[in-house]
Short mmCIF file of C-alpha atoms (C1' of nucleotides) in Angstrom, two decimals:
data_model
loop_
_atom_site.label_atom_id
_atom_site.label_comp_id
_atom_site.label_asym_id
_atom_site.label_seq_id
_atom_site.Cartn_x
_atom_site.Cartn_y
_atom_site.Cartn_z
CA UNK A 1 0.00 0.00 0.00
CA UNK A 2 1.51 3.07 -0.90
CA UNK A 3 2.28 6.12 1.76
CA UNK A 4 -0.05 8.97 0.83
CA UNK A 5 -2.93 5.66 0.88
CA UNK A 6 -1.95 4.64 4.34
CA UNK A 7 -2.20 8.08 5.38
CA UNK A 8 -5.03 8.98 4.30
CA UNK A 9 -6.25 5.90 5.56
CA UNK A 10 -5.56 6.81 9.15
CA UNK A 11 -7.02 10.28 8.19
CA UNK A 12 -10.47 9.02 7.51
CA UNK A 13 -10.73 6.49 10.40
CA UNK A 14 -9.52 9.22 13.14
CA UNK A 15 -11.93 11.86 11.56
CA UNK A 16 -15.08 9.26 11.21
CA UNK A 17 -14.86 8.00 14.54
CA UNK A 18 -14.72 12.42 16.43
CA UNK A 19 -17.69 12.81 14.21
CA UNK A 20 -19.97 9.69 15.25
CA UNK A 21 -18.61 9.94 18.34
CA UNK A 22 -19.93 13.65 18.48
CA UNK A 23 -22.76 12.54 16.65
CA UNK A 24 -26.52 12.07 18.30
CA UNK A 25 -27.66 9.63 15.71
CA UNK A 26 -25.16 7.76 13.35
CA UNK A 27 -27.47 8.84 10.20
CA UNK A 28 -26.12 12.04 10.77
CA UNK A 29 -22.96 11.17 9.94
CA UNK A 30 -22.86 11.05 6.33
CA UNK A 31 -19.98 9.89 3.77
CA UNK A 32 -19.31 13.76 2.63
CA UNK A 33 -19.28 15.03 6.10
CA UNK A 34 -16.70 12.15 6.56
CA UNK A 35 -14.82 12.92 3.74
CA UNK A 36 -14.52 16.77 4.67
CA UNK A 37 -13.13 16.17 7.95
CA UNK A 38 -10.82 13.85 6.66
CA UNK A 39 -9.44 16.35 3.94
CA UNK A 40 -9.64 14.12 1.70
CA UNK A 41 -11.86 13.49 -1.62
CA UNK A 42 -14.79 11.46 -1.63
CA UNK A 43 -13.19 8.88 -3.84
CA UNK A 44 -10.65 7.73 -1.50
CA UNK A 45 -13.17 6.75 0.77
CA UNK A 46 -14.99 4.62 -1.01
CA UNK A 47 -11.79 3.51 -2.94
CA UNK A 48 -10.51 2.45 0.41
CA UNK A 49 -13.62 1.07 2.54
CA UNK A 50 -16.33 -0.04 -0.41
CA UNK A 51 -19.10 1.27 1.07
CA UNK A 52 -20.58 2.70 4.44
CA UNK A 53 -20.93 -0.41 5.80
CA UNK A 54 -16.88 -1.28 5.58
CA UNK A 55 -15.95 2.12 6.53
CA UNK A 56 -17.82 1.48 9.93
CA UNK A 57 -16.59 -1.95 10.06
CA UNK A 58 -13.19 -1.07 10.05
CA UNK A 59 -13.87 1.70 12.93
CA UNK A 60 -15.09 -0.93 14.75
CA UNK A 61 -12.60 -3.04 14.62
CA UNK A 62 -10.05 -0.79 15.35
CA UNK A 63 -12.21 0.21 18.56
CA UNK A 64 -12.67 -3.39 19.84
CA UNK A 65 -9.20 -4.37 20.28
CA UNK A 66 -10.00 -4.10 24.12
CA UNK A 67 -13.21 -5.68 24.25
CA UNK A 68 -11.33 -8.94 22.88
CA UNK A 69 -9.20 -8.90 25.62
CA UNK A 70 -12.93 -9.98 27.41
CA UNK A 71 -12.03 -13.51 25.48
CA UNK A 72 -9.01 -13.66 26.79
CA UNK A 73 -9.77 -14.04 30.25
CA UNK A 74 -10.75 -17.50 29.82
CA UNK A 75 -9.88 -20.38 31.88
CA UNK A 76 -11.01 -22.42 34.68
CA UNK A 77 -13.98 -19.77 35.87
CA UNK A 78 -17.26 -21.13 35.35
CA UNK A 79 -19.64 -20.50 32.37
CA UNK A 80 -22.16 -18.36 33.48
CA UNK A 81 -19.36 -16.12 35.08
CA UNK A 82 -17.09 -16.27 31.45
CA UNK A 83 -20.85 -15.53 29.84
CA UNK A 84 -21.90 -12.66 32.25
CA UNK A 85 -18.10 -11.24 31.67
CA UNK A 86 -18.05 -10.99 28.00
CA UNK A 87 -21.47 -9.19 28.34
CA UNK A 88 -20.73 -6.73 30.34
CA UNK A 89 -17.76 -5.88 28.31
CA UNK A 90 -20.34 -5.76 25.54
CA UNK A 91 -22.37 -3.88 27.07
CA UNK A 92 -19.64 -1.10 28.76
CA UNK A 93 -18.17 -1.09 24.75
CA UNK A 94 -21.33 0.54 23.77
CA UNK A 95 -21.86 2.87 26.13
CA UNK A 96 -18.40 3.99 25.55
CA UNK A 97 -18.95 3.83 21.31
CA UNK A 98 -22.54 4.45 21.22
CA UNK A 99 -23.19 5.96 18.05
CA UNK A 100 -20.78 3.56 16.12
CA UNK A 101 -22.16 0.75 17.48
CA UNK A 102 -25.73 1.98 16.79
CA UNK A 103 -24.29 2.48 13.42
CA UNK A 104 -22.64 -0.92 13.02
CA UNK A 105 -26.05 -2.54 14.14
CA UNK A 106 -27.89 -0.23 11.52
CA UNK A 107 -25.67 -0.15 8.36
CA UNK A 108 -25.34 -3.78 8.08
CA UNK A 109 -28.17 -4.45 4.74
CA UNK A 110 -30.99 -4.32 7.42
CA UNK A 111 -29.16 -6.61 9.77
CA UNK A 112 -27.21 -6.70 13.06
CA UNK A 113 -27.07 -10.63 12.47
CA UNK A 114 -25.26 -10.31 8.86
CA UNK A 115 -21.91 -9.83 10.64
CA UNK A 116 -18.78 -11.58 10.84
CA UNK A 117 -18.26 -10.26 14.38
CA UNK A 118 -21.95 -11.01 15.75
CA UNK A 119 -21.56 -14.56 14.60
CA UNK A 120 -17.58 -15.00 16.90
CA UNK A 121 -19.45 -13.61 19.87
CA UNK A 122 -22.70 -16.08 19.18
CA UNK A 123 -20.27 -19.35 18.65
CA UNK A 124 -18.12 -18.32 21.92
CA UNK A 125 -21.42 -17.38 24.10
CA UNK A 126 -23.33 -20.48 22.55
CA UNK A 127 -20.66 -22.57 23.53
CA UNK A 128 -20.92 -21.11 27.27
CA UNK A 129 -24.72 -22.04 27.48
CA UNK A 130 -24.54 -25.62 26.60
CA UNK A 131 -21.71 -25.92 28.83
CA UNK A 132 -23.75 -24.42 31.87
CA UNK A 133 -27.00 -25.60 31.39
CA UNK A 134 -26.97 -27.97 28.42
CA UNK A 135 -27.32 -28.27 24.65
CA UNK A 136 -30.81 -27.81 24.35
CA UNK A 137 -31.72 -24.68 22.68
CA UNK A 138 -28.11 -23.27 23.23
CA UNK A 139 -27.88 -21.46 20.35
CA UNK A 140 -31.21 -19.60 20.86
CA UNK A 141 -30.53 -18.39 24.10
CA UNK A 142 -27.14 -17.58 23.37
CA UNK A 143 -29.12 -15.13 20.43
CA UNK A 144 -31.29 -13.67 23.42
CA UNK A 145 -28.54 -12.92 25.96
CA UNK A 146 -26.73 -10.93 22.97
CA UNK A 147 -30.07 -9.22 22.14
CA UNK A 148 -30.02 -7.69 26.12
CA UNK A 149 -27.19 -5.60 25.03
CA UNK A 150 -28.31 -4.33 21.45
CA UNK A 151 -27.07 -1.42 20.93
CA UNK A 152 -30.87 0.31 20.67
CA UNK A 153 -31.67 -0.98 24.01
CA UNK A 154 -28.62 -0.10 25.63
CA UNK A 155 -29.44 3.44 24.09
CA UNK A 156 -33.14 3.33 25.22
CA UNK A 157 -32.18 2.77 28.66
CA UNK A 158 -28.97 4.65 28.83
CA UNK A 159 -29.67 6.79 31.28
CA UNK A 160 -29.98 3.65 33.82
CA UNK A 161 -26.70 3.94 36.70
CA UNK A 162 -24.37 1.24 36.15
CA UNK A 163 -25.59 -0.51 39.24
CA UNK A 164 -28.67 -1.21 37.53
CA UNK A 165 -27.27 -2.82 34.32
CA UNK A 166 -25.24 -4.63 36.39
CA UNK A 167 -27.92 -5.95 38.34
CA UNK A 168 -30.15 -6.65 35.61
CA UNK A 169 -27.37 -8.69 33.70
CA UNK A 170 -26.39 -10.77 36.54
CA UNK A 171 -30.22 -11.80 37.29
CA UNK A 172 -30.84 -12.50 33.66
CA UNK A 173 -27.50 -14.36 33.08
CA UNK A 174 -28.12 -16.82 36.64
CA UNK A 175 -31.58 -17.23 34.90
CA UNK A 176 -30.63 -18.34 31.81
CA UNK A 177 -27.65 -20.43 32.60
CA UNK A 178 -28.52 -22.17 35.24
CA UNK A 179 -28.88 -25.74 34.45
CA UNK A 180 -32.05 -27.06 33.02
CA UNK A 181 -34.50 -28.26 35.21
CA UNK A 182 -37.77 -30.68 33.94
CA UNK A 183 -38.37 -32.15 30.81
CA UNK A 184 -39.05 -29.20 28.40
CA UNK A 185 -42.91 -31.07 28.37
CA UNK A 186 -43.94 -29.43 31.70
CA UNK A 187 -46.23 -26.30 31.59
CA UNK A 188 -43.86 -23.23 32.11
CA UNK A 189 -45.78 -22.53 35.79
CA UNK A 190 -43.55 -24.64 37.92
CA UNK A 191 -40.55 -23.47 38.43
CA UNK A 192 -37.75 -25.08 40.67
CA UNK A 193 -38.58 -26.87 43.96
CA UNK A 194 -39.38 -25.33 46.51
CA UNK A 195 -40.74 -22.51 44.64
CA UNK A 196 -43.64 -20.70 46.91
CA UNK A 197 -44.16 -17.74 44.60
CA UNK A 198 -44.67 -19.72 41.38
CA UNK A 199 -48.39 -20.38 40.34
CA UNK A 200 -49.23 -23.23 40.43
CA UNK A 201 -49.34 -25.40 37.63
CA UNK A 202 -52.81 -25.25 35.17
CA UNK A 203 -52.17 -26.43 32.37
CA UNK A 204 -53.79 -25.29 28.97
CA UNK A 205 -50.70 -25.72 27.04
CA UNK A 206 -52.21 -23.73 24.05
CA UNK A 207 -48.49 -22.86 23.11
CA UNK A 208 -47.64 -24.81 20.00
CA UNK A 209 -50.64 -25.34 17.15
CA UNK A 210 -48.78 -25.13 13.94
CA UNK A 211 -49.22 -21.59 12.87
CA UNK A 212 -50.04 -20.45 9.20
CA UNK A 213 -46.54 -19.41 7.51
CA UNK B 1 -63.35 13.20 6.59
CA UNK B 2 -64.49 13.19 3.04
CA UNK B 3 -65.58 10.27 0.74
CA UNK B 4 -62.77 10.36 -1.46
CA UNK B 5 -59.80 10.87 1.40
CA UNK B 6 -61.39 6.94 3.10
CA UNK B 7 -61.28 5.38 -0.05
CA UNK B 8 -58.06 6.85 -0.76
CA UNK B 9 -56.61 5.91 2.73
CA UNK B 10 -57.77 2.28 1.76
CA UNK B 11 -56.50 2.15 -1.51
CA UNK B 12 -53.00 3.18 -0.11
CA UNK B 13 -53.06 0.76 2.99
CA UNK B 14 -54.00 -2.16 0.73
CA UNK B 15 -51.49 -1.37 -1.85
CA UNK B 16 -48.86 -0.66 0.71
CA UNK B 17 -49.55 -4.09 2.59
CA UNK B 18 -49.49 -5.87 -0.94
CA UNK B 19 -46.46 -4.48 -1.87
CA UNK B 20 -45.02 -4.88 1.94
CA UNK B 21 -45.56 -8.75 1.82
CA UNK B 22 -44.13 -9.03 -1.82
CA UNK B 23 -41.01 -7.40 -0.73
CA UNK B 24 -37.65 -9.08 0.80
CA UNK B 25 -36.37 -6.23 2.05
CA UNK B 26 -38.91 -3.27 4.10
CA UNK B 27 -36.37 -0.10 2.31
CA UNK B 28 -37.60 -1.77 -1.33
CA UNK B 29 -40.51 0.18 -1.00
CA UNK B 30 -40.84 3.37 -1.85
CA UNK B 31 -43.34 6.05 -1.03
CA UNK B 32 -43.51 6.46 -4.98
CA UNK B 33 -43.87 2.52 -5.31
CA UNK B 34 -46.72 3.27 -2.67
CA UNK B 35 -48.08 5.90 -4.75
CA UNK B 36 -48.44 3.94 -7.91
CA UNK B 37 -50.02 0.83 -6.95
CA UNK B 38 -52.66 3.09 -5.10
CA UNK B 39 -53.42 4.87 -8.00
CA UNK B 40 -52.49 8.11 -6.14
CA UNK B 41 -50.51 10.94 -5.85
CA UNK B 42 -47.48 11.11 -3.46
CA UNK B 43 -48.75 13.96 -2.15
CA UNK B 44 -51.64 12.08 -0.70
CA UNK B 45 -49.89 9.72 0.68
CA UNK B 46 -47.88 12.75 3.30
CA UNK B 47 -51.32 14.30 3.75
CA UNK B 48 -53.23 11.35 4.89
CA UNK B 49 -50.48 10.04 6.99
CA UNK B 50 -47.55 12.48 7.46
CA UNK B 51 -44.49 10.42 6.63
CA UNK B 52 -43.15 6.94 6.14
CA UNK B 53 -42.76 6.07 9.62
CA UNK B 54 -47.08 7.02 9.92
CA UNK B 55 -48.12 5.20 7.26
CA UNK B 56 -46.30 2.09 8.06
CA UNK B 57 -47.71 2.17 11.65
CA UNK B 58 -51.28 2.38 10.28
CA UNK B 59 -50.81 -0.86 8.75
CA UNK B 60 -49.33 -2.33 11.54
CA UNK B 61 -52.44 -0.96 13.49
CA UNK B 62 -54.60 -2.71 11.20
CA UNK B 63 -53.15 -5.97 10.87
CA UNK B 64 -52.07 -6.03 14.83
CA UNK B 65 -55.69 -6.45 15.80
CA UNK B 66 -55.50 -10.36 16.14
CA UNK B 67 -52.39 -9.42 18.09
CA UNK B 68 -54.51 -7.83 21.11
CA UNK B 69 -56.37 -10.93 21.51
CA UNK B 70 -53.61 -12.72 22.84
CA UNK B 71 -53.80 -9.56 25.54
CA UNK B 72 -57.41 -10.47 26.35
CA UNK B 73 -56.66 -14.00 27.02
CA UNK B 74 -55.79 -12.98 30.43
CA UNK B 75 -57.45 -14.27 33.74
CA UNK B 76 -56.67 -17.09 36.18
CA UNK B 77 -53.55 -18.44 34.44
CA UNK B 78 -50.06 -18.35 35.63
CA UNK B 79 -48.23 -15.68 34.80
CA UNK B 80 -45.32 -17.03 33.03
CA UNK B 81 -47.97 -19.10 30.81
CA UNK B 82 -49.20 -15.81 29.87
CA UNK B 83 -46.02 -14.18 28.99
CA UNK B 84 -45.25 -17.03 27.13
CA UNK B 85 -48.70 -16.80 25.29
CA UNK B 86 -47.80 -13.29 23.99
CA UNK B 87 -44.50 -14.02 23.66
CA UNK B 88 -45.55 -16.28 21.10
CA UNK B 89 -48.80 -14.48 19.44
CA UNK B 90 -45.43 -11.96 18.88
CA UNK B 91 -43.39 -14.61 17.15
CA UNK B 92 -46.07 -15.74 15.04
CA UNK B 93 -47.28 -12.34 13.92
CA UNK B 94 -43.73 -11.33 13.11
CA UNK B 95 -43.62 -14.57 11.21
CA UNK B 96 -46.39 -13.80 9.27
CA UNK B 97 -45.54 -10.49 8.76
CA UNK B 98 -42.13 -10.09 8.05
CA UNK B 99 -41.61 -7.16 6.07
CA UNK B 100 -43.57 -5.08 7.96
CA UNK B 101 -42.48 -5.70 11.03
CA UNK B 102 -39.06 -4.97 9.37
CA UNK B 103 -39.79 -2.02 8.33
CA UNK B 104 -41.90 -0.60 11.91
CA UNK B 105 -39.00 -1.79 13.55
CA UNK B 106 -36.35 -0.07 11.45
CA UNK B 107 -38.42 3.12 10.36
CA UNK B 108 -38.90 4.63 13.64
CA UNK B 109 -36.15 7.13 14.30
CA UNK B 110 -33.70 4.50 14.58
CA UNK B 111 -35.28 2.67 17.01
CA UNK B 112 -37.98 -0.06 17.61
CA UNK B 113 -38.11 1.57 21.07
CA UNK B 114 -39.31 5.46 19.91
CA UNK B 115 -43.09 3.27 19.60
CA UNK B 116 -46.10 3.26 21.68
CA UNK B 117 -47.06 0.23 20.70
CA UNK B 118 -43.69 -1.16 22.22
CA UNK B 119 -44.67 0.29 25.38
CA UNK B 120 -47.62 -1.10 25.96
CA UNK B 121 -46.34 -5.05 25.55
CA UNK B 122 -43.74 -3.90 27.24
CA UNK B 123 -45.83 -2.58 30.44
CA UNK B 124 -47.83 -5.96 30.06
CA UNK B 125 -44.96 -7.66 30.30
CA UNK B 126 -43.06 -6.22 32.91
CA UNK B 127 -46.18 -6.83 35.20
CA UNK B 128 -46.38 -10.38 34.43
CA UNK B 129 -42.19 -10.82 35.18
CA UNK B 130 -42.85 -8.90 38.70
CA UNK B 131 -45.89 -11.62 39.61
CA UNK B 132 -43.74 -14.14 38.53
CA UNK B 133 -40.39 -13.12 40.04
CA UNK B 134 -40.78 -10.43 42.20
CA UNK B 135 -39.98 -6.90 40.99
CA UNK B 136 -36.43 -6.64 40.78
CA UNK B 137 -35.23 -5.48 37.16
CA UNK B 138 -38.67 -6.46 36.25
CA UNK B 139 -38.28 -4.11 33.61
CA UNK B 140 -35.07 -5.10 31.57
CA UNK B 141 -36.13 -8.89 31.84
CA UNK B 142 -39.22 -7.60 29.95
CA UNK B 143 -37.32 -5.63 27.45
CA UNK B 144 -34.89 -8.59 26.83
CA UNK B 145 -37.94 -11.02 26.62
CA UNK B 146 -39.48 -8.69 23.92
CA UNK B 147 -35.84 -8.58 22.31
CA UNK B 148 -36.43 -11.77 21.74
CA UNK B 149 -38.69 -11.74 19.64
CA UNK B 150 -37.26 -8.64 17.63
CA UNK B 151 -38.38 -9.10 13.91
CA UNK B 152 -34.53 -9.07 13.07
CA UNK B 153 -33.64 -11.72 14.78
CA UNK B 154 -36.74 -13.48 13.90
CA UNK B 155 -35.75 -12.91 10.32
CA UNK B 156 -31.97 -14.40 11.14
CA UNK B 157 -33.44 -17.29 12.41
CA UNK B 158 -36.03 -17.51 9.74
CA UNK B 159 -36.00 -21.08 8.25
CA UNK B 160 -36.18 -22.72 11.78
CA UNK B 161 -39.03 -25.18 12.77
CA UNK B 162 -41.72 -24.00 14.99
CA UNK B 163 -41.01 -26.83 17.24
CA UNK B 164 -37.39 -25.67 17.44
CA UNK B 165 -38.82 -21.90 18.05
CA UNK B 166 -41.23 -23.10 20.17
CA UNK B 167 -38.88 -25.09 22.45
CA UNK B 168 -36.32 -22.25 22.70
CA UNK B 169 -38.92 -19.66 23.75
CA UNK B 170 -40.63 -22.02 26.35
CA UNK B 171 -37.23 -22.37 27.74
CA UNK B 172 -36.32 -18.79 27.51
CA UNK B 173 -39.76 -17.66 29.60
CA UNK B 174 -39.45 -20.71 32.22
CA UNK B 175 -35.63 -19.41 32.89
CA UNK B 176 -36.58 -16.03 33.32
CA UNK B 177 -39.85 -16.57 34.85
CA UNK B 178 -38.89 -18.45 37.65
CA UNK B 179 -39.12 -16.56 41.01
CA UNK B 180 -35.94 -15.66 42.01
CA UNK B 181 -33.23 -17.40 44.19
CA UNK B 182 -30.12 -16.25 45.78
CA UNK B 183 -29.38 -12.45 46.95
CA UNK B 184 -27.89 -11.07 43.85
CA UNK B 185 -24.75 -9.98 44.98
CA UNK B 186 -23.45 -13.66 44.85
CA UNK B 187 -21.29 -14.06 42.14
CA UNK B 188 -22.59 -15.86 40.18
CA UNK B 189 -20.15 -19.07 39.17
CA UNK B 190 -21.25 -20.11 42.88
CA UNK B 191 -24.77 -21.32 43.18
CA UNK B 192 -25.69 -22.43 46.21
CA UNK B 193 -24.03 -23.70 49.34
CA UNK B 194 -23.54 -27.24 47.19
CA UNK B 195 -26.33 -26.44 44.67
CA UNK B 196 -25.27 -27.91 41.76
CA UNK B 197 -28.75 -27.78 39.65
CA UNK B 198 -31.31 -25.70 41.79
CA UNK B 199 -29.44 -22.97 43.82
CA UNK B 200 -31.26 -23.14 47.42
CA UNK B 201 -33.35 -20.19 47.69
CA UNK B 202 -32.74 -16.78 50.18
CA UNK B 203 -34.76 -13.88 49.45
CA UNK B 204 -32.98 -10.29 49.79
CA UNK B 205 -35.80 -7.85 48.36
CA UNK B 206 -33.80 -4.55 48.14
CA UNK B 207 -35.64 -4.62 44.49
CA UNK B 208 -36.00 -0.86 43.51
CA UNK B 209 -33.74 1.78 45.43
CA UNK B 210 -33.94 4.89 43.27
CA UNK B 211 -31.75 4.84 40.89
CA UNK B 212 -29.98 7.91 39.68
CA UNK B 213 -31.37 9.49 36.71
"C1'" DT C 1 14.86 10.02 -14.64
"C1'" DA C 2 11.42 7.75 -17.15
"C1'" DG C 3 7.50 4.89 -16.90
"C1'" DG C 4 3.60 2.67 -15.17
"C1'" DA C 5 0.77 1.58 -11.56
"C1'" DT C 6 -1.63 3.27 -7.75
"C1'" DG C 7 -4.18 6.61 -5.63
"C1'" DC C 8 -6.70 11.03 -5.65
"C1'" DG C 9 -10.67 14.33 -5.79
"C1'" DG C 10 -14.87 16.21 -6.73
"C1'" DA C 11 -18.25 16.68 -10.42
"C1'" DC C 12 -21.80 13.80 -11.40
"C1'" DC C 13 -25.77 10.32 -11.09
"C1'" DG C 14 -30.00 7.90 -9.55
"C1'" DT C 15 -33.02 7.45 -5.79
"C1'" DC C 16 -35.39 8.59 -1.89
"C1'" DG C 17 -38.36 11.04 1.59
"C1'" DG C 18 -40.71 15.06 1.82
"C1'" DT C 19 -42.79 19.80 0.19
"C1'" DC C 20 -45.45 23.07 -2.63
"C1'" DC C 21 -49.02 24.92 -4.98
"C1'" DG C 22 -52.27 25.36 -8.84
"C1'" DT C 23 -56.28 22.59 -9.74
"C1'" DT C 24 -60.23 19.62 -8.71
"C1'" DT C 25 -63.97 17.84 -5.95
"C1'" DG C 26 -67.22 16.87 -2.37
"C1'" DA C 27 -70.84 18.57 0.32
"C1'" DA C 28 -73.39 22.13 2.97
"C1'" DC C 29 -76.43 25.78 2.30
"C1'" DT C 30 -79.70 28.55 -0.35
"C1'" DA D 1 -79.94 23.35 -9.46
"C1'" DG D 2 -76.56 26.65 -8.38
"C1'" DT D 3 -73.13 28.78 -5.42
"C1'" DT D 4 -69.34 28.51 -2.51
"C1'" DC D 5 -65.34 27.09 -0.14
"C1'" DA D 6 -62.77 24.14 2.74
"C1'" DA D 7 -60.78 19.85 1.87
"C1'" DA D 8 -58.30 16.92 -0.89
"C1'" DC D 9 -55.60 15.97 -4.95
"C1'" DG D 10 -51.36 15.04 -7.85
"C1'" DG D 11 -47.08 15.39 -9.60
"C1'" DA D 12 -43.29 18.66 -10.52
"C1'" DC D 13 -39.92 19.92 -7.59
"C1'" DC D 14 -36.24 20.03 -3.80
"C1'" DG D 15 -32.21 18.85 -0.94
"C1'" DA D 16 -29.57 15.11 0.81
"C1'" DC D 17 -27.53 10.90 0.49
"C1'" DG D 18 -24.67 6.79 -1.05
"C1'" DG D 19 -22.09 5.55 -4.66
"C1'" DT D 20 -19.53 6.01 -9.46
"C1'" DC D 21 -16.35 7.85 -12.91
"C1'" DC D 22 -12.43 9.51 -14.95
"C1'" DG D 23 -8.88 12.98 -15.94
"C1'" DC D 24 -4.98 14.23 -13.19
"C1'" DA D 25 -1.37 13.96 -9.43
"C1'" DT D 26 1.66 11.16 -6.78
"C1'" DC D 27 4.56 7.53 -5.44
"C1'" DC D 28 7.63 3.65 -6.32
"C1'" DT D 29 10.74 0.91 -9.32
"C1'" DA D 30 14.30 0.17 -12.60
#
DNA sequence: TAGGATGCGGACCGTCGGTCCGTTTGAACT
DNA sequence: AGTTCAAACGGACCGACGGTCCGCATCCTA
């Protein structure tokens, strides 16, 4: 890659990531603004990144170099702590990057879930579920604990104190990876033993007639 | 209103809903597409129902009214049966909606969360986690339960089997819904005193100190 | 230092959501 | 029926955006 390219380069990625950073809503943050601030020609961008959508990946990238160190901290801890770790390093990433995540989320064609990087943090955070509470619907689950820290929720409820997030993460984490209890069969009312505040059981399953698609 | 704005407001609501379910892909359709197939101008289209973001709600209002059954459906049963009812009258309208539930959850100012609809599930639902669990972070458990069934991810996980979506939601709601054990401040790779499935239950309310805001 | 490849920049393009305004139409009143 | 006017209509128009194109400048190699 030639000098002036690698310069420029750097240019555009320190300039994009003041302005979304700045930035209320990521949509404000458009190629020519990006371009401007970069001093550099519109060309180059897109020469260099493709599109929006690579331009944004590579910010993020560059950004999450510390939230991979979360993955790092591996060994003999137990599941649900390695699971409830690597989201709340998630979740502190994008309060600290919260337009560019929002925009990462958005850009993709319509998708959060087309993603090379959503699809490393499923496979590790999959692999934590089955190991804590078993196989069954692993992947699923693993989809839902990610979903708690979307970026759009973590912006709808950013004004929460970080006591609360924490709390709310820890609960739903112990829910969700504790081990399975019952056969899958039983009506959702009973919960563990000993359990005084769940209803008691009535069945009606009702839950799974084969819906029209 | 006048004759000719309701049958105009139908014509564009049917065309839009045709053209919504023929789509792949919500942003494929344009306000001009809209236009068109109505046999109307654009400008009707802003008059009757101010922007994009109005005129898709309308048709979500329309089609949504099966939806609020599933809300009426409410009396003696269980709590958790009845968030997983909804959870699941959700899944299946999102499944038989796709596009437009796309596109509501997209259009809105960059957020499924800007939505009054939203808010009102998410009320329901937030009551039914607090009878089931007691009140603490009532709220984000009900915003993660409804993230669960975000149309995105519904899309991602499109070609499953109902059974498969079925079991994973049952799971999800039986998890979350059961009342809760241990004090919260616990970390949580330790269960129990020598729990190793079911941690032994000890209460600790301290749900809802105010929070700073 | 000469040549070719690489990179550059910004005018340009198609599309989209949204606005404007001259024209038409429905209906209330006589 | 005729008069009147608020309401509604439609489509030309606008500004902004993501993305492309191509003549020109810049860097590297021999």
């Amino acid at each position: 890659m030639r000098a002036d390219a690698v310069r420029n380069r750097e240019a555009v990625l320190a300039a994009a990531g003041r302005l979304f950073d700045a930035a209320a809503d990521p949509e404000r943050v458009s190629m020519d603004d990006i371009a401007a601030a970069a001093g550099v020609g519109k060309g180059t961008l897109f020469r260099r990144f493709g599109d929006r959508l690579g331009l944004i990946r590579a910010l993020y990238e560059q950004r999450s170099v510390e939230l991979h160190a979360a993955l790092a901290t591996a060994p003999g801890r137990p599941a649900a702590q390695r699971a409830l770790d690597l989201l709340e390093a998630m979740l502190r990433f994008k309060l600290d990057n919260r337009v560019l995540a929002l925009a990462l989320e958005n850009a993709g064609a319509g998708s959060p879930y087309r993603n090379e990087a959503y699809d490393r943090w499923h496979a590790l955070l999959t692999g934590l579920v089955a190991e804590a509470r078993g196989p069954e619907s692993a992947d699923y689950l693993a989809h839902v604990l990610l979903a708690a820290v979307r970026s759009d929720l973590v912006e709808h409820l950013r004004d929460r104190s970080d006591d609360r997030w924490t709390a709310g993460l820890r609960l739903l984490v112990r829910s969700v990876l504790s081990p399975a209890e019952g056969d899958g069969t039983t009506p959702i009312g009973r919960a563990g033993p000993g359990a005084s505040a769940a209803p008691t059981a009535s069945p009606e399953p009702a839950a799974d007639r084969p819906h029209t698609r």
